Amino acid sequence: MEKIIDGKAFAERLRADVGTKVAALKARDGVVPGLAVVLVGEDPASQVYVRNKGKQTVEVGMQSFEHKLPDTTSQEDLMQLIDQLNGDDSVHGILVQLPLPKQIDEKSVINRINPDKDVDGFHLDNVGRLSIGEEGIVPCTPLGCLMMIKDQLGDLSGKHAVIVGRSNIVGKPVAALLLQENCTVVITHSRTVNLEEECRRADILVAAVGRAEMVKGDWVKPGATVIDVGINRIETDEGKTRLVGDVDFASVEPVAGKITPVPGGVGPMTIACLLHNTLQQACRINNVAVPE
Ligand code: NDP
């Protein structure tokens, strides 16, 4: 097996699989999964994400509904749109692109989404389900990490997993998923004492920090599986910018057993998992089995 985990190829396979199942669902039950993406404001990065999501949604045969609202949108108007999408039978997934403008309370908006349509897995119901190990919707980036780790390592029982970062959208859900897989999980953060030592104990090291190239080669146990969630833009000596992860790839790659690159590692899995979640929910909402 290759040392470098090819997230781009993995995501392509997952999207192809979703596409096949979407076609089968349509033929068998007449159901076409629909994903609604809501963008408030003009943030350039968010616009790119939303465009990519819409394009990939259509490519797998689903319906894509894009709602672009001005950055002056009130909380009430956004809530009304969520209510409308909650009641729309052609919509099986609702994603509100974050961050939202400051006049809008993100938590209230996310928790207004019908939990069965919360394909980002951020609604309190789904967060609670994940934390007690009940079936629910798992956030996309953590799900992508888990799929790649399981694909590489198979049974994870007893493995020592160290997560760097405790955010609600990455660190904590990744930890919950690995705990469910019977790993021994350590969650580290900015107040952790001896971070490097904690990392060196990891069979599975997941970095979700948002600090460019922070994890160095001598923090990593030889042979460990290293998953780099970070996306950081840094300036090069030539005055250009380039994307790097939270892991210093040059020093970690020779030590690790497996490693995800940036770009081309975790990143591409996020939208693929969003489409996967939307298919699952279209089947659940219509009370039919996911096609084989
Ligand atoms: P947050 O900023 O929400 O959380 C960062 C976490 O890292 C916090 O828990 C923080 O600790 C911890 N941290 C910060 N500095 C240190 C340090 N010096 N030592 C140890 N821990 C530290 O980030 P996110 O979880 O949202 O994102 C993390 C990275 O993943 C970012 O680069 C982001 O761009 C990327 N990302 C990529 C996605 C993808 O699709 N591939 C999706 C989502 C995120 P504390 O809690 O103590 O402050």
mmCIF file of C-alpha atoms and ligand atoms in Angstrom:
data_model
loop_
_atom_site.group_PDB
_atom_site.id
_atom_site.type_symbol
_atom_site.label_atom_id
_atom_site.label_comp_id
_atom_site.label_asym_id
_atom_site.label_seq_id
_atom_site.Cartn_x
_atom_site.Cartn_y
_atom_site.Cartn_z
ATOM 1 C CA MET A 1 0.000 0.000 0.000
ATOM 2 C CA GLU A 2 1.099 3.556 -0.710
ATOM 3 C CA LYS A 3 2.341 5.663 2.184
ATOM 4 C CA ILE A 4 0.531 8.778 0.966
ATOM 5 C CA ILE A 5 -3.228 8.524 1.361
ATOM 6 C CA ASP A 6 -4.801 9.830 -1.837
ATOM 7 C CA GLY A 7 -7.911 11.654 -0.600
ATOM 8 C CA LYS A 8 -8.714 12.934 -4.063
ATOM 9 C CA ALA A 9 -8.942 9.424 -5.504
ATOM 10 C CA PHE A 10 -10.836 8.171 -2.433
ATOM 11 C CA ALA A 11 -13.345 11.029 -2.781
ATOM 12 C CA GLU A 12 -13.781 10.295 -6.501
ATOM 13 C CA ARG A 13 -14.590 6.648 -5.708
ATOM 14 C CA LEU A 14 -17.058 7.694 -3.013
ATOM 15 C CA ARG A 15 -18.785 10.173 -5.340
ATOM 16 C CA ALA A 16 -18.993 7.531 -8.088
ATOM 17 C CA ASP A 17 -20.569 5.123 -5.603
ATOM 18 C CA VAL A 18 -23.065 7.783 -4.489
ATOM 19 C CA GLY A 19 -23.875 8.519 -8.155
ATOM 20 C CA THR A 20 -24.610 4.851 -8.871
ATOM 21 C CA LYS A 21 -26.881 4.632 -5.824
ATOM 22 C CA VAL A 22 -28.686 7.872 -6.697
ATOM 23 C CA ALA A 23 -29.488 6.439 -10.153
ATOM 24 C CA ALA A 24 -30.694 3.173 -8.584
ATOM 25 C CA LEU A 25 -32.866 5.042 -6.066
ATOM 26 C CA LYS A 26 -34.454 7.079 -8.828
ATOM 27 C CA ALA A 27 -35.161 3.970 -10.928
ATOM 28 C CA ARG A 28 -36.444 1.891 -8.000
ATOM 29 C CA ASP A 29 -38.404 4.413 -5.934
ATOM 30 C CA GLY A 30 -38.669 7.552 -8.077
ATOM 31 C CA VAL A 31 -36.776 9.518 -5.408
ATOM 32 C CA VAL A 32 -34.204 12.142 -6.443
ATOM 33 C CA PRO A 33 -32.125 13.359 -3.471
ATOM 34 C CA GLY A 34 -32.060 17.153 -3.151
ATOM 35 C CA LEU A 35 -29.474 19.310 -1.362
ATOM 36 C CA ALA A 36 -30.182 22.964 -0.518
ATOM 37 C CA VAL A 37 -27.192 25.195 0.184
ATOM 38 C CA VAL A 38 -27.760 28.590 1.781
ATOM 39 C CA LEU A 39 -25.129 31.296 1.410
ATOM 40 C CA VAL A 40 -25.519 34.607 3.219
ATOM 41 C CA GLY A 41 -23.163 37.381 2.111
ATOM 42 C CA GLU A 42 -20.285 37.642 -0.334
ATOM 43 C CA ASP A 43 -17.370 35.912 1.423
ATOM 44 C CA PRO A 44 -15.144 34.807 -1.508
ATOM 45 C CA ALA A 45 -14.012 31.504 0.066
ATOM 46 C CA SER A 46 -17.632 30.608 0.919
ATOM 47 C CA GLN A 47 -18.694 31.407 -2.651
ATOM 48 C CA VAL A 48 -16.090 28.962 -3.996
ATOM 49 C CA TYR A 49 -17.212 26.226 -1.551
ATOM 50 C CA VAL A 50 -20.868 26.737 -2.462
ATOM 51 C CA ARG A 51 -20.129 26.652 -6.193
ATOM 52 C CA ASN A 52 -18.159 23.396 -5.810
ATOM 53 C CA LYS A 53 -20.881 21.828 -3.709
ATOM 54 C CA GLY A 54 -23.549 22.722 -6.276
ATOM 55 C CA LYS A 55 -21.462 21.378 -9.159
ATOM 56 C CA GLN A 56 -20.676 18.065 -7.462
ATOM 57 C CA THR A 57 -24.290 17.647 -6.306
ATOM 58 C CA VAL A 58 -25.504 17.844 -9.903
ATOM 59 C CA GLU A 59 -22.690 15.549 -11.105
ATOM 60 C CA VAL A 60 -23.929 12.685 -8.892
ATOM 61 C CA GLY A 61 -27.482 13.112 -10.221
ATOM 62 C CA MET A 62 -28.983 14.954 -7.256
ATOM 63 C CA GLN A 63 -30.989 18.169 -7.333
ATOM 64 C CA SER A 64 -29.098 21.235 -6.160
ATOM 65 C CA PHE A 65 -30.924 24.235 -4.718
ATOM 66 C CA GLU A 66 -28.820 27.325 -4.111
ATOM 67 C CA HIS A 67 -30.135 30.200 -2.004
ATOM 68 C CA LYS A 68 -27.932 33.274 -2.063
ATOM 69 C CA LEU A 69 -28.962 36.014 0.341
ATOM 70 C CA PRO A 70 -27.458 39.485 0.888
ATOM 71 C CA ASP A 71 -25.226 40.017 3.929
ATOM 72 C CA THR A 72 -27.871 42.354 5.368
ATOM 73 C CA THR A 73 -30.323 39.422 5.702
ATOM 74 C CA SER A 74 -32.092 39.376 9.068
ATOM 75 C CA GLN A 75 -32.195 36.385 11.380
ATOM 76 C CA GLU A 76 -35.973 36.232 10.907
ATOM 77 C CA ASP A 77 -35.734 36.048 7.099
ATOM 78 C CA LEU A 78 -33.122 33.308 7.293
ATOM 79 C CA MET A 79 -35.263 31.358 9.778
ATOM 80 C CA GLN A 80 -38.203 31.648 7.395
ATOM 81 C CA LEU A 81 -36.127 30.200 4.573
ATOM 82 C CA ILE A 82 -35.023 27.306 6.815
ATOM 83 C CA ASP A 83 -38.671 26.616 7.707
ATOM 84 C CA GLN A 84 -39.575 26.620 4.025
ATOM 85 C CA LEU A 85 -36.759 24.154 3.217
ATOM 86 C CA ASN A 86 -37.707 21.976 6.202
ATOM 87 C CA GLY A 87 -41.197 21.664 4.697
ATOM 88 C CA ASP A 88 -40.060 21.084 1.100
ATOM 89 C CA ASP A 89 -40.320 17.385 0.175
ATOM 90 C CA SER A 90 -37.786 17.698 -2.655
ATOM 91 C CA VAL A 91 -35.105 18.839 -0.163
ATOM 92 C CA HIS A 92 -33.400 16.076 1.879
ATOM 93 C CA GLY A 93 -30.332 17.999 2.993
ATOM 94 C CA ILE A 94 -29.919 21.605 4.146
ATOM 95 C CA LEU A 95 -26.508 23.172 4.515
ATOM 96 C CA VAL A 96 -26.050 26.707 5.779
ATOM 97 C CA GLN A 97 -22.594 27.885 4.754
ATOM 98 C CA LEU A 98 -20.662 29.222 7.758
ATOM 99 C CA PRO A 99 -19.602 31.757 8.888
ATOM 100 C CA LEU A 100 -22.792 33.863 8.947
ATOM 101 C CA PRO A 101 -22.855 37.676 9.197
ATOM 102 C CA LYS A 102 -22.655 39.007 12.751
ATOM 103 C CA GLN A 103 -26.348 39.993 13.074
ATOM 104 C CA ILE A 104 -27.288 36.315 12.794
ATOM 105 C CA ASP A 105 -26.956 33.790 15.607
ATOM 106 C CA GLU A 106 -25.402 30.681 14.033
ATOM 107 C CA LYS A 107 -26.505 28.261 16.737
ATOM 108 C CA SER A 108 -30.198 29.211 16.467
ATOM 109 C CA VAL A 109 -30.090 28.858 12.682
ATOM 110 C CA ILE A 110 -28.400 25.440 12.751
ATOM 111 C CA ASN A 111 -30.803 24.188 15.410
ATOM 112 C CA ARG A 112 -33.806 25.355 13.353
ATOM 113 C CA ILE A 113 -32.886 22.848 10.605
ATOM 114 C CA ASN A 114 -34.925 19.645 10.755
ATOM 115 C CA PRO A 115 -32.354 17.226 12.313
ATOM 116 C CA ASP A 116 -33.192 14.679 9.564
ATOM 117 C CA LYS A 117 -32.090 17.243 6.948
ATOM 118 C CA ASP A 118 -29.034 18.465 8.874
ATOM 119 C CA VAL A 119 -26.492 16.896 6.490
ATOM 120 C CA ASP A 120 -23.625 18.842 8.115
ATOM 121 C CA GLY A 121 -24.372 17.031 11.375
ATOM 122 C CA PHE A 122 -24.128 20.221 13.471
ATOM 123 C CA HIS A 123 -27.656 20.194 14.982
ATOM 124 C CA LEU A 124 -27.672 19.467 18.716
ATOM 125 C CA ASP A 125 -29.718 16.282 18.116
ATOM 126 C CA ASN A 126 -27.041 14.886 15.830
ATOM 127 C CA VAL A 127 -24.193 16.053 18.084
ATOM 128 C CA GLY A 128 -25.925 14.302 20.998
ATOM 129 C CA ARG A 129 -26.499 11.130 18.998
ATOM 130 C CA LEU A 130 -22.830 10.968 18.039
ATOM 131 C CA SER A 131 -21.730 11.505 21.604
ATOM 132 C CA ILE A 132 -23.883 8.642 22.956
ATOM 133 C CA GLY A 133 -23.152 6.359 19.994
ATOM 134 C CA GLU A 134 -26.657 6.409 18.490
ATOM 135 C CA GLU A 135 -27.255 6.475 14.763
ATOM 136 C CA GLY A 136 -27.465 10.039 13.453
ATOM 137 C CA ILE A 137 -25.830 12.319 10.918
ATOM 138 C CA VAL A 138 -22.053 12.543 11.260
ATOM 139 C CA PRO A 139 -20.274 15.812 10.297
ATOM 140 C CA CYS A 140 -18.661 15.569 6.866
ATOM 141 C CA THR A 141 -14.965 16.276 7.519
ATOM 142 C CA PRO A 142 -14.743 13.937 10.555
ATOM 143 C CA LEU A 143 -16.622 11.244 8.597
ATOM 144 C CA GLY A 144 -14.121 11.638 5.739
ATOM 145 C CA CYS A 145 -11.230 11.240 8.197
ATOM 146 C CA LEU A 146 -12.753 8.083 9.675
ATOM 147 C CA MET A 147 -13.432 6.528 6.265
ATOM 148 C CA MET A 148 -9.804 7.039 5.224
ATOM 149 C CA ILE A 149 -8.382 5.756 8.513
ATOM 150 C CA LYS A 150 -10.546 2.603 8.396
ATOM 151 C CA ASP A 151 -9.700 2.040 4.768
ATOM 152 C CA GLN A 152 -5.996 2.102 5.632
ATOM 153 C CA LEU A 153 -5.980 0.307 8.987
ATOM 154 C CA GLY A 154 -9.111 -1.879 9.096
ATOM 155 C CA ASP A 155 -9.977 -2.716 12.715
ATOM 156 C CA LEU A 156 -9.036 0.205 14.961
ATOM 157 C CA SER A 157 -9.652 -1.524 18.322
ATOM 158 C CA GLY A 158 -7.049 -0.676 20.925
ATOM 159 C CA LYS A 159 -5.194 1.841 18.782
ATOM 160 C CA HIS A 160 -3.955 4.962 20.550
ATOM 161 C CA ALA A 161 -5.453 7.993 18.816
ATOM 162 C CA VAL A 162 -4.375 11.561 19.550
ATOM 163 C CA ILE A 163 -6.404 14.473 18.199
ATOM 164 C CA VAL A 164 -4.813 17.912 18.156
ATOM 165 C CA GLY A 165 -7.693 20.415 18.341
ATOM 166 C CA ARG A 166 -11.047 20.270 20.138
ATOM 167 C CA SER A 167 -13.372 22.259 17.887
ATOM 168 C CA ASN A 168 -17.023 21.257 17.643
ATOM 169 C CA ILE A 169 -16.777 20.778 13.892
ATOM 170 C CA VAL A 170 -13.599 18.667 13.677
ATOM 171 C CA GLY A 171 -11.677 17.723 16.835
ATOM 172 C CA LYS A 172 -14.544 16.587 19.076
ATOM 173 C CA PRO A 173 -16.516 14.626 16.442
ATOM 174 C CA VAL A 174 -13.332 12.905 15.182
ATOM 175 C CA ALA A 175 -12.610 11.912 18.788
ATOM 176 C CA ALA A 176 -16.164 10.581 19.267
ATOM 177 C CA LEU A 177 -15.922 8.520 16.075
ATOM 178 C CA LEU A 178 -12.559 7.007 17.007
ATOM 179 C CA LEU A 179 -13.835 6.229 20.509
ATOM 180 C CA GLN A 180 -16.752 4.362 18.916
ATOM 181 C CA GLU A 181 -14.176 2.362 16.961
ATOM 182 C CA ASN A 182 -12.628 1.331 20.297
ATOM 183 C CA CYS A 183 -9.552 3.500 20.071
ATOM 184 C CA THR A 184 -8.026 4.952 23.222
ATOM 185 C CA VAL A 185 -8.521 8.630 22.507
ATOM 186 C CA VAL A 186 -6.618 11.646 23.776
ATOM 187 C CA ILE A 187 -7.889 15.102 22.806
ATOM 188 C CA THR A 188 -5.272 17.849 23.001
ATOM 189 C CA HIS A 189 -5.647 21.631 22.652
ATOM 190 C CA SER A 190 -3.906 24.936 23.267
ATOM 191 C CA ARG A 191 -3.621 24.342 27.038
ATOM 192 C CA THR A 192 -2.218 20.822 26.731
ATOM 193 C CA VAL A 193 1.040 20.321 28.614
ATOM 194 C CA ASN A 194 3.725 18.359 26.709
ATOM 195 C CA LEU A 195 1.825 18.299 23.434
ATOM 196 C CA GLU A 196 4.759 16.787 21.551
ATOM 197 C CA GLU A 197 5.000 13.899 24.018
ATOM 198 C CA GLU A 198 1.240 13.223 23.720
ATOM 199 C CA CYS A 199 1.552 13.167 19.934
ATOM 200 C CA ARG A 200 4.500 10.754 20.031
ATOM 201 C CA ARG A 201 2.260 8.140 21.701
ATOM 202 C CA ALA A 202 -0.203 8.131 18.799
ATOM 203 C CA ASP A 203 -0.797 5.215 16.438
ATOM 204 C CA ILE A 204 -3.296 7.572 14.785
ATOM 205 C CA LEU A 205 -2.543 11.291 14.899
ATOM 206 C CA VAL A 206 -5.194 13.728 13.668
ATOM 207 C CA ALA A 207 -4.179 17.390 13.375
ATOM 208 C CA ALA A 208 -7.041 19.935 13.261
ATOM 209 C CA VAL A 209 -5.446 23.061 14.650
ATOM 210 C CA GLY A 210 -5.329 25.761 11.982
ATOM 211 C CA ARG A 211 -1.589 26.410 12.480
ATOM 212 C CA ALA A 212 0.600 25.974 9.448
ATOM 213 C CA GLU A 213 3.015 23.012 9.621
ATOM 214 C CA MET A 214 2.916 22.870 13.437
ATOM 215 C CA VAL A 215 3.302 19.091 13.850
ATOM 216 C CA LYS A 216 6.936 18.130 13.214
ATOM 217 C CA GLY A 217 8.611 14.839 12.353
ATOM 218 C CA ASP A 218 10.012 14.304 15.853
ATOM 219 C CA TRP A 219 6.439 14.543 17.314
ATOM 220 C CA VAL A 220 5.436 11.415 15.407
ATOM 221 C CA LYS A 221 5.872 7.746 16.358
ATOM 222 C CA PRO A 222 7.541 5.831 13.531
ATOM 223 C CA GLY A 223 4.864 4.084 11.457
ATOM 224 C CA ALA A 224 1.944 6.184 12.778
ATOM 225 C CA THR A 225 -1.009 7.129 10.578
ATOM 226 C CA VAL A 226 -1.138 10.916 10.290
ATOM 227 C CA ILE A 227 -4.309 12.701 9.171
ATOM 228 C CA ASP A 228 -3.859 16.382 8.417
ATOM 229 C CA VAL A 229 -7.139 18.317 8.461
ATOM 230 C CA GLY A 230 -5.533 21.764 8.392
ATOM 231 C CA ILE A 231 -5.884 24.148 5.483
ATOM 232 C CA ASN A 232 -3.554 27.124 5.785
ATOM 233 C CA ARG A 233 -2.442 29.564 3.125
ATOM 234 C CA ILE A 234 1.169 30.689 3.552
ATOM 235 C CA GLU A 235 3.410 33.048 1.597
ATOM 236 C CA THR A 236 6.319 31.516 -0.270
ATOM 237 C CA ASP A 237 9.746 33.132 -0.712
ATOM 238 C CA GLU A 238 8.679 34.134 -4.229
ATOM 239 C CA GLY A 239 5.817 36.209 -2.776
ATOM 240 C CA LYS A 240 3.157 33.715 -3.916
ATOM 241 C CA THR A 241 0.806 31.777 -1.649
ATOM 242 C CA ARG A 242 0.452 28.048 -1.236
ATOM 243 C CA LEU A 243 -1.731 25.690 0.776
ATOM 244 C CA VAL A 244 -0.201 23.729 3.627
ATOM 245 C CA GLY A 245 -1.652 21.626 6.407
ATOM 246 C CA ASP A 246 -1.145 21.627 10.170
ATOM 247 C CA VAL A 247 1.511 18.961 9.660
ATOM 248 C CA ASP A 248 5.029 19.714 8.429
ATOM 249 C CA PHE A 249 4.831 17.226 5.564
ATOM 250 C CA ALA A 250 8.569 17.353 4.732
ATOM 251 C CA SER A 251 9.684 16.186 8.193
ATOM 252 C CA VAL A 252 6.681 13.955 9.044
ATOM 253 C CA GLU A 253 6.365 11.971 5.818
ATOM 254 C CA PRO A 254 9.643 10.027 6.289
ATOM 255 C CA VAL A 255 8.571 8.970 9.828
ATOM 256 C CA ALA A 256 4.857 8.247 9.321
ATOM 257 C CA GLY A 257 3.481 4.906 8.138
ATOM 258 C CA LYS A 258 0.635 6.666 6.305
ATOM 259 C CA ILE A 259 -0.048 10.339 5.786
ATOM 260 C CA THR A 260 -2.611 12.556 4.076
ATOM 261 C CA PRO A 261 -1.191 15.396 1.962
ATOM 262 C CA VAL A 262 -2.494 18.974 1.764
ATOM 263 C CA PRO A 263 -4.003 19.622 -0.691
ATOM 264 C CA GLY A 264 -5.461 16.311 -1.871
ATOM 265 C CA GLY A 265 -5.999 14.585 1.478
ATOM 266 C CA VAL A 266 -8.913 15.283 3.823
ATOM 267 C CA GLY A 267 -10.187 18.316 1.857
ATOM 268 C CA PRO A 268 -11.780 16.481 -1.112
ATOM 269 C CA MET A 269 -13.508 14.023 1.253
ATOM 270 C CA THR A 270 -15.658 16.736 2.834
ATOM 271 C CA ILE A 271 -17.996 17.346 -0.128
ATOM 272 C CA ALA A 272 -18.022 13.638 -1.027
ATOM 273 C CA CYS A 273 -19.257 12.891 2.518
ATOM 274 C CA LEU A 274 -21.852 15.672 2.230
ATOM 275 C CA LEU A 275 -23.278 13.907 -0.835
ATOM 276 C CA HIS A 276 -23.088 10.575 0.996
ATOM 277 C CA ASN A 277 -25.058 12.062 3.925
ATOM 278 C CA THR A 278 -27.658 13.569 1.577
ATOM 279 C CA LEU A 279 -28.244 10.202 -0.119
ATOM 280 C CA GLN A 280 -28.601 8.469 3.270
ATOM 281 C CA GLN A 281 -31.149 11.058 4.424
ATOM 282 C CA ALA A 282 -33.151 10.963 1.174
ATOM 283 C CA CYS A 283 -33.586 7.227 1.792
ATOM 284 C CA ARG A 284 -34.361 7.646 5.488
ATOM 285 C CA ILE A 285 -36.912 10.438 4.925
ATOM 286 C CA ASN A 286 -38.658 8.366 2.229
ATOM 287 C CA ASN A 287 -38.452 5.256 4.384
ATOM 288 C CA VAL A 288 -36.636 3.179 1.762
ATOM 289 C CA ALA A 289 -33.372 1.228 1.935
ATOM 290 C CA VAL A 290 -30.172 2.725 0.527
ATOM 291 C CA PRO A 291 -29.592 0.865 -2.772
ATOM 292 C CA GLU A 292 -26.839 -1.801 -2.618
HETATM 293 P P1 NDP B 1 -10.655 25.922 15.361
HETATM 294 O O1 NDP B 1 -9.881 27.183 15.300
HETATM 295 O O2 NDP B 1 -12.103 25.953 15.662
HETATM 296 O O3 NDP B 1 -9.978 24.976 16.477
HETATM 297 C C1 NDP B 1 -8.598 24.842 16.550
HETATM 298 C C2 NDP B 1 -8.251 23.954 17.710
HETATM 299 O O4 NDP B 1 -6.819 23.855 17.770
HETATM 300 C C3 NDP B 1 -8.709 24.497 19.057
HETATM 301 O O5 NDP B 1 -9.249 23.454 19.835
HETATM 302 C C4 NDP B 1 -7.432 25.031 19.699
HETATM 303 O O6 NDP B 1 -7.359 24.888 21.091
HETATM 304 C C5 NDP B 1 -6.381 24.143 19.085
HETATM 305 N N1 NDP B 1 -5.086 24.811 19.047
HETATM 306 C C6 NDP B 1 -4.808 26.054 18.571
HETATM 307 N N2 NDP B 1 -3.497 26.326 18.730
HETATM 308 C C7 NDP B 1 -2.942 25.247 19.319
HETATM 309 C C8 NDP B 1 -1.644 24.927 19.748
HETATM 310 N N3 NDP B 1 -0.615 25.775 19.600
HETATM 311 N N4 NDP B 1 -1.436 23.731 20.310
HETATM 312 C C9 NDP B 1 -2.463 22.854 20.469
HETATM 313 N N5 NDP B 1 -3.712 23.094 20.066
HETATM 314 C C10 NDP B 1 -3.955 24.289 19.518
HETATM 315 O O7 NDP B 1 -10.338 25.173 14.014
HETATM 316 P P2 NDP B 1 -11.175 24.038 13.201
HETATM 317 O O8 NDP B 1 -11.263 22.802 14.018
HETATM 318 O O9 NDP B 1 -12.397 24.637 12.654
HETATM 319 O O10 NDP B 1 -10.179 23.793 11.972
HETATM 320 C C11 NDP B 1 -8.880 23.278 12.157
HETATM 321 C C12 NDP B 1 -8.166 23.261 10.821
HETATM 322 O O11 NDP B 1 -8.868 22.406 9.936
HETATM 323 C C13 NDP B 1 -8.133 24.628 10.106
HETATM 324 O O12 NDP B 1 -6.906 24.716 9.389
HETATM 325 C C14 NDP B 1 -9.283 24.559 9.130
HETATM 326 O O13 NDP B 1 -9.076 25.367 7.993
HETATM 327 C C15 NDP B 1 -9.242 23.099 8.747
HETATM 328 N N6 NDP B 1 -10.537 22.559 8.285
HETATM 329 C C16 NDP B 1 -10.529 21.802 7.162
HETATM 330 C C17 NDP B 1 -11.675 21.232 6.683
HETATM 331 C C18 NDP B 1 -11.615 20.388 5.454
HETATM 332 O O14 NDP B 1 -12.590 20.254 4.751
HETATM 333 N N7 NDP B 1 -10.496 19.755 5.171
HETATM 334 C C19 NDP B 1 -12.973 21.461 7.336
HETATM 335 C C20 NDP B 1 -12.870 22.193 8.570
HETATM 336 C C21 NDP B 1 -11.689 22.731 9.017
HETATM 337 P P3 NDP B 1 -8.332 25.673 22.120
HETATM 338 O O15 NDP B 1 -9.651 24.981 22.022
HETATM 339 O O16 NDP B 1 -7.666 25.480 23.418
HETATM 340 O O17 NDP B 1 -8.377 27.088 21.665
#
